[in-house]
Short mmCIF file of C-alpha atoms in Angstrom, two decimals:
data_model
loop_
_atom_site.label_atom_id
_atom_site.label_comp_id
_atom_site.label_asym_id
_atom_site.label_seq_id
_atom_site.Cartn_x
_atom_site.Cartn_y
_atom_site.Cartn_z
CA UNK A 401 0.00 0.00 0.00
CA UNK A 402 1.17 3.44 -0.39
CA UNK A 403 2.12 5.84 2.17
CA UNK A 404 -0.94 8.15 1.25
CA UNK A 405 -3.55 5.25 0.88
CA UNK A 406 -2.58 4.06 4.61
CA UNK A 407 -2.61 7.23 6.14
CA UNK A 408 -6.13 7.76 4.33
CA UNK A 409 -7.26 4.01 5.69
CA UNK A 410 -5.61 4.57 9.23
CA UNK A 411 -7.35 8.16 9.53
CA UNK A 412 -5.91 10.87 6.85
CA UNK A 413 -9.07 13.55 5.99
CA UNK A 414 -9.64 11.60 2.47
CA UNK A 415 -9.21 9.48 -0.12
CA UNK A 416 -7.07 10.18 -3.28
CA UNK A 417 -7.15 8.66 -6.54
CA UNK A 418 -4.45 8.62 -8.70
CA UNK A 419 -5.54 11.95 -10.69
CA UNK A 420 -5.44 13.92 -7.16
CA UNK A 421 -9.92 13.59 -7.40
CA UNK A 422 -10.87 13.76 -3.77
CA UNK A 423 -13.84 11.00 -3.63
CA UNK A 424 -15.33 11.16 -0.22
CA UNK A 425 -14.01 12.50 3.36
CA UNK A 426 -13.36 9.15 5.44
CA UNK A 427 -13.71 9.52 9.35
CA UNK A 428 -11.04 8.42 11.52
CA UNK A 429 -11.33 5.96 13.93
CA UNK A 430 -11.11 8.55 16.93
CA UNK A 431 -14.02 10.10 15.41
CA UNK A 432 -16.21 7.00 15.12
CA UNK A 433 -15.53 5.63 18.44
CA UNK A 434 -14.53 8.81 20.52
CA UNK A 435 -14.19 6.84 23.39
CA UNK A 436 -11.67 4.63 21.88
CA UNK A 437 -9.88 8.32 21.44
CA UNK A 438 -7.62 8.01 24.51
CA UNK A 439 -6.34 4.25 23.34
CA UNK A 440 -5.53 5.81 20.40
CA UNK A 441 -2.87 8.45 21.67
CA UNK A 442 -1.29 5.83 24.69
CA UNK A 443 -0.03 2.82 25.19
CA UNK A 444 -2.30 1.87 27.58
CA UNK A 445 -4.00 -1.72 27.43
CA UNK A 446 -8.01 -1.59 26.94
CA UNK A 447 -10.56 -2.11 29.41
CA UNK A 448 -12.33 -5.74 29.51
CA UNK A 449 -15.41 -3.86 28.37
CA UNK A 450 -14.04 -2.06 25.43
CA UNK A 451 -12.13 -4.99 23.90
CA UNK A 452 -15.69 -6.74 23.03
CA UNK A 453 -16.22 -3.72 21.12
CA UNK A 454 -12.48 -3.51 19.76
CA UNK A 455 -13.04 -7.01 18.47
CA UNK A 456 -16.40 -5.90 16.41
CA UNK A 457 -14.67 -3.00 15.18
CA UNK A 458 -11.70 -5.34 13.93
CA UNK A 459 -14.07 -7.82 12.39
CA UNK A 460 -15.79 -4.72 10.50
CA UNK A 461 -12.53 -3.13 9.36
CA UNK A 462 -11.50 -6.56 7.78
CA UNK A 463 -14.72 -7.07 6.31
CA UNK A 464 -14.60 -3.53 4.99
CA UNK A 465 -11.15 -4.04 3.59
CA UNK A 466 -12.03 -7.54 1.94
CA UNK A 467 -14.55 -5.25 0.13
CA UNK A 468 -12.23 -2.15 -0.66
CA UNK A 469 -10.15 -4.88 -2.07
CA UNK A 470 -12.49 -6.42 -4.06
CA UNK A 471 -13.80 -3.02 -5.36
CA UNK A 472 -10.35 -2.00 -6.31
CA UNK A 473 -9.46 -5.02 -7.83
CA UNK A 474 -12.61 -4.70 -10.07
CA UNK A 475 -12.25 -1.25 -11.06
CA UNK A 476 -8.59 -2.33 -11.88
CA UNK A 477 -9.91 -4.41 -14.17
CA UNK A 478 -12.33 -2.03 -16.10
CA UNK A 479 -9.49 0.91 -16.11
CA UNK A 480 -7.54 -2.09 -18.33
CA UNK A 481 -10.51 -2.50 -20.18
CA UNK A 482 -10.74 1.20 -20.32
CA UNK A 483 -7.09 1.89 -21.56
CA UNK A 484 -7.34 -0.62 -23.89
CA UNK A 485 -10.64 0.63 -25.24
CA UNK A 486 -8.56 3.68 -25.44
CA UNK A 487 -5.49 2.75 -27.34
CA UNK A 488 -7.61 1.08 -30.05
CA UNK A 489 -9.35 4.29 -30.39
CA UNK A 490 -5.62 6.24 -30.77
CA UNK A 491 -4.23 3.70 -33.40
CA UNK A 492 -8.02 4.35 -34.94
CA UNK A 493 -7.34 7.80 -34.43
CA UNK A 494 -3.93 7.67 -35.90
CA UNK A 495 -5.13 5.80 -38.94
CA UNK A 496 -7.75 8.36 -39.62
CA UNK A 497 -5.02 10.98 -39.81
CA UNK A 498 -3.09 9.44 -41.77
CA UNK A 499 -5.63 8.72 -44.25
CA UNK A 500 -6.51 12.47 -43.99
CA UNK A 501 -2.78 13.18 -45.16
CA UNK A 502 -3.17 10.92 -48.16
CA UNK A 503 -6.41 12.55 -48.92
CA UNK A 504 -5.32 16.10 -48.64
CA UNK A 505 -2.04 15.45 -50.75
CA UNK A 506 -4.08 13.49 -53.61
CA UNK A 507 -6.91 16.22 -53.79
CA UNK A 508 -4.61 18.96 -55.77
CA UNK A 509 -3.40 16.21 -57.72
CA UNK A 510 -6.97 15.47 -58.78
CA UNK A 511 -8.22 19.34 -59.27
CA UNK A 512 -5.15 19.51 -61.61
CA UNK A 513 -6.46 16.87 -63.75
CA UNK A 514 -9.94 18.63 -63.61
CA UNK A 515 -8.61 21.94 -64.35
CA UNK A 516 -10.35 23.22 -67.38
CA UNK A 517 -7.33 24.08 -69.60
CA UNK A 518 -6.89 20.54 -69.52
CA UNK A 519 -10.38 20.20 -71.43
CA UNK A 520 -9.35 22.98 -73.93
CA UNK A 521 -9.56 21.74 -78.04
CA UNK A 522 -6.13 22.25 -79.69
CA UNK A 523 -7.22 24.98 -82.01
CA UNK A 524 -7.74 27.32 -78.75
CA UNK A 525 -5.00 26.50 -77.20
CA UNK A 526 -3.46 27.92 -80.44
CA UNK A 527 -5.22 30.41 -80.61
CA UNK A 528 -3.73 31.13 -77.49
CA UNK A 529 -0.23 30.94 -78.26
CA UNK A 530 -0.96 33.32 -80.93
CA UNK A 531 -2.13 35.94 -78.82
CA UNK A 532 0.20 35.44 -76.47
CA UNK A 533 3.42 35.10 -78.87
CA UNK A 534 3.01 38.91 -80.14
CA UNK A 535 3.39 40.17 -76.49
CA UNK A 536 6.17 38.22 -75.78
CA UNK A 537 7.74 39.20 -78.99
CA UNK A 538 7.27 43.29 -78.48
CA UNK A 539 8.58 42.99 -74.93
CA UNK A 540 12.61 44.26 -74.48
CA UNK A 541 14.96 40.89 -74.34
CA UNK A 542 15.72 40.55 -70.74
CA UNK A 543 18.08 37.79 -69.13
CA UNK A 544 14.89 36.07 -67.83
CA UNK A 545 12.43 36.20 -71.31
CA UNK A 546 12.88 33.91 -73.88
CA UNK A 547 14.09 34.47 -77.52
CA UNK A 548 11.53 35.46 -79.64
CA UNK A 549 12.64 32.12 -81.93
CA UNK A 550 12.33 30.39 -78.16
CA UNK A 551 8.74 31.03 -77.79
CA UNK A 552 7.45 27.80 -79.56
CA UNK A 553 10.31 25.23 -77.46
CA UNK A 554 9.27 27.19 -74.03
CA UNK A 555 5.09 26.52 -74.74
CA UNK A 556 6.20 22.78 -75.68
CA UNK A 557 7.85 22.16 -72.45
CA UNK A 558 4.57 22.65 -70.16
CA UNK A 559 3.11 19.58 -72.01
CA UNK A 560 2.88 16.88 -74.11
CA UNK A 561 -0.43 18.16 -75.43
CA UNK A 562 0.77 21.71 -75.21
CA UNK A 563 4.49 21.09 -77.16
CA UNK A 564 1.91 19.57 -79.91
CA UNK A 565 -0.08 22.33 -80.84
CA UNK A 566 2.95 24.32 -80.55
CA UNK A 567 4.48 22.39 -83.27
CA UNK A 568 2.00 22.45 -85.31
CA UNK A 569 1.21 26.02 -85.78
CA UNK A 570 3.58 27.05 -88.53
CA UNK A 571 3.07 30.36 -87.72
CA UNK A 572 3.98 30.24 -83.98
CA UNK A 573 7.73 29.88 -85.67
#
C-alpha cells in the first residue's frame, strides 16, 4: 500500500485517486468511536469492556477491507478494459489521420487533372499561343524572357499536349 492510501485508511481527511480527485471525506477511527480516542494516543492496554467492542470493530474493518479490495481489484480491471478501449481508439485515431494526409495530398493532384485548360480543343490552345506570342515578342529581351525564336520550345515544355499544338502552328515559328 502506499504511504498516502494508509494514512487515508488509518485516519488521513480523504481518499485520493491517482488523478489527485478527492472522492469522499473518510472519518477516523477517533471520530467514530470517541471513546476509543484516549487508546488511540497511549499505550495503555483496553478495558475488559471495550475490547468486546475492539473485536467488532476489527471484524468490520477486515470485512470492509475484503470489500475495498475487491472493489479495487474490479475497477482495476475495467481501467484495463478502459485503456485498452482507449489505445484502439488512438491507433483508430492515428489511422484516420493518416488517411486524412493521403487525402489532402491526392486532392490537388486530382483538381489539376480537372482543371479546365486541360479540357481545352487544340485549335484554342493555339489560338492562345498566338495571342500570347506577339506580347512576348514586343517585350525588351531581358536575361529572364525567352528568344523570340524560343517562344514555340518554351510553350512545348509545359506539355505533351501543349508542345503539340505548338508544333503544329507554322506560324507560332
Amino acid at each position: 500500500m502506499d504511504s498516502e492510501e494508509e494514512e487515508g485508511f488509518y485516519g488521513a481527511a480523504s481518499y485520493y485517486s491517482d488523478d489527485e480527485y478527492e472522492l469522499e471525506e473518510i472519518p477516523s477511527l477517533a471520530d467514530k468511536e470517541p471513546s476509543l480516542a484516549p487508546l488511540l494516543a497511549s499505550n495503555d492496554a483496553p478495558h475488559p469492556s471495550q475490547l468486546a467492542a475492539l473485536l467488532e470493530i476489527s471484524r468490520k474493518h477486515e470485512a470492509t477491507i475484503s470489500k475495498v479490495e475487491t472493489d479495487i481489484s474490479t475497477l482495476e480491471t475495467e481501467i484495463c478494459d478502459v485503456e485498452s478501449t482507449l489505445r484502439a481508439l488512438r491507433r483508430r485515431r492515428g489511422a484516420l489521420w493518416r488517411e486524412k494526409r493521403v487525402l489532402c495530398s491526392e486532392t490537388p493532384q486530382l483538381r489539376r487533372v480537372m482543371s479546365p485548360i486541360r479540357r481545352l480543343p487544340p485549335e484554342m490552345i493555339g489560338e492562345i499561343f498566338l495571342y500570347f506570342t506577339p506580347v512576348l515578342k514586343a517585350t525588351p529581351r531581358y536575361e529572364w524572357y525567352p528568344a523570340k525564336t524560343d517562344i514555340p520550345w518554351y510553350l512545348g515544355q509545359i506539355c505533351r499536349y501543349w508542345r503539340s499544338v505548338a508544333l503544329s502552328l507554322r506560324s507560332l515559328w
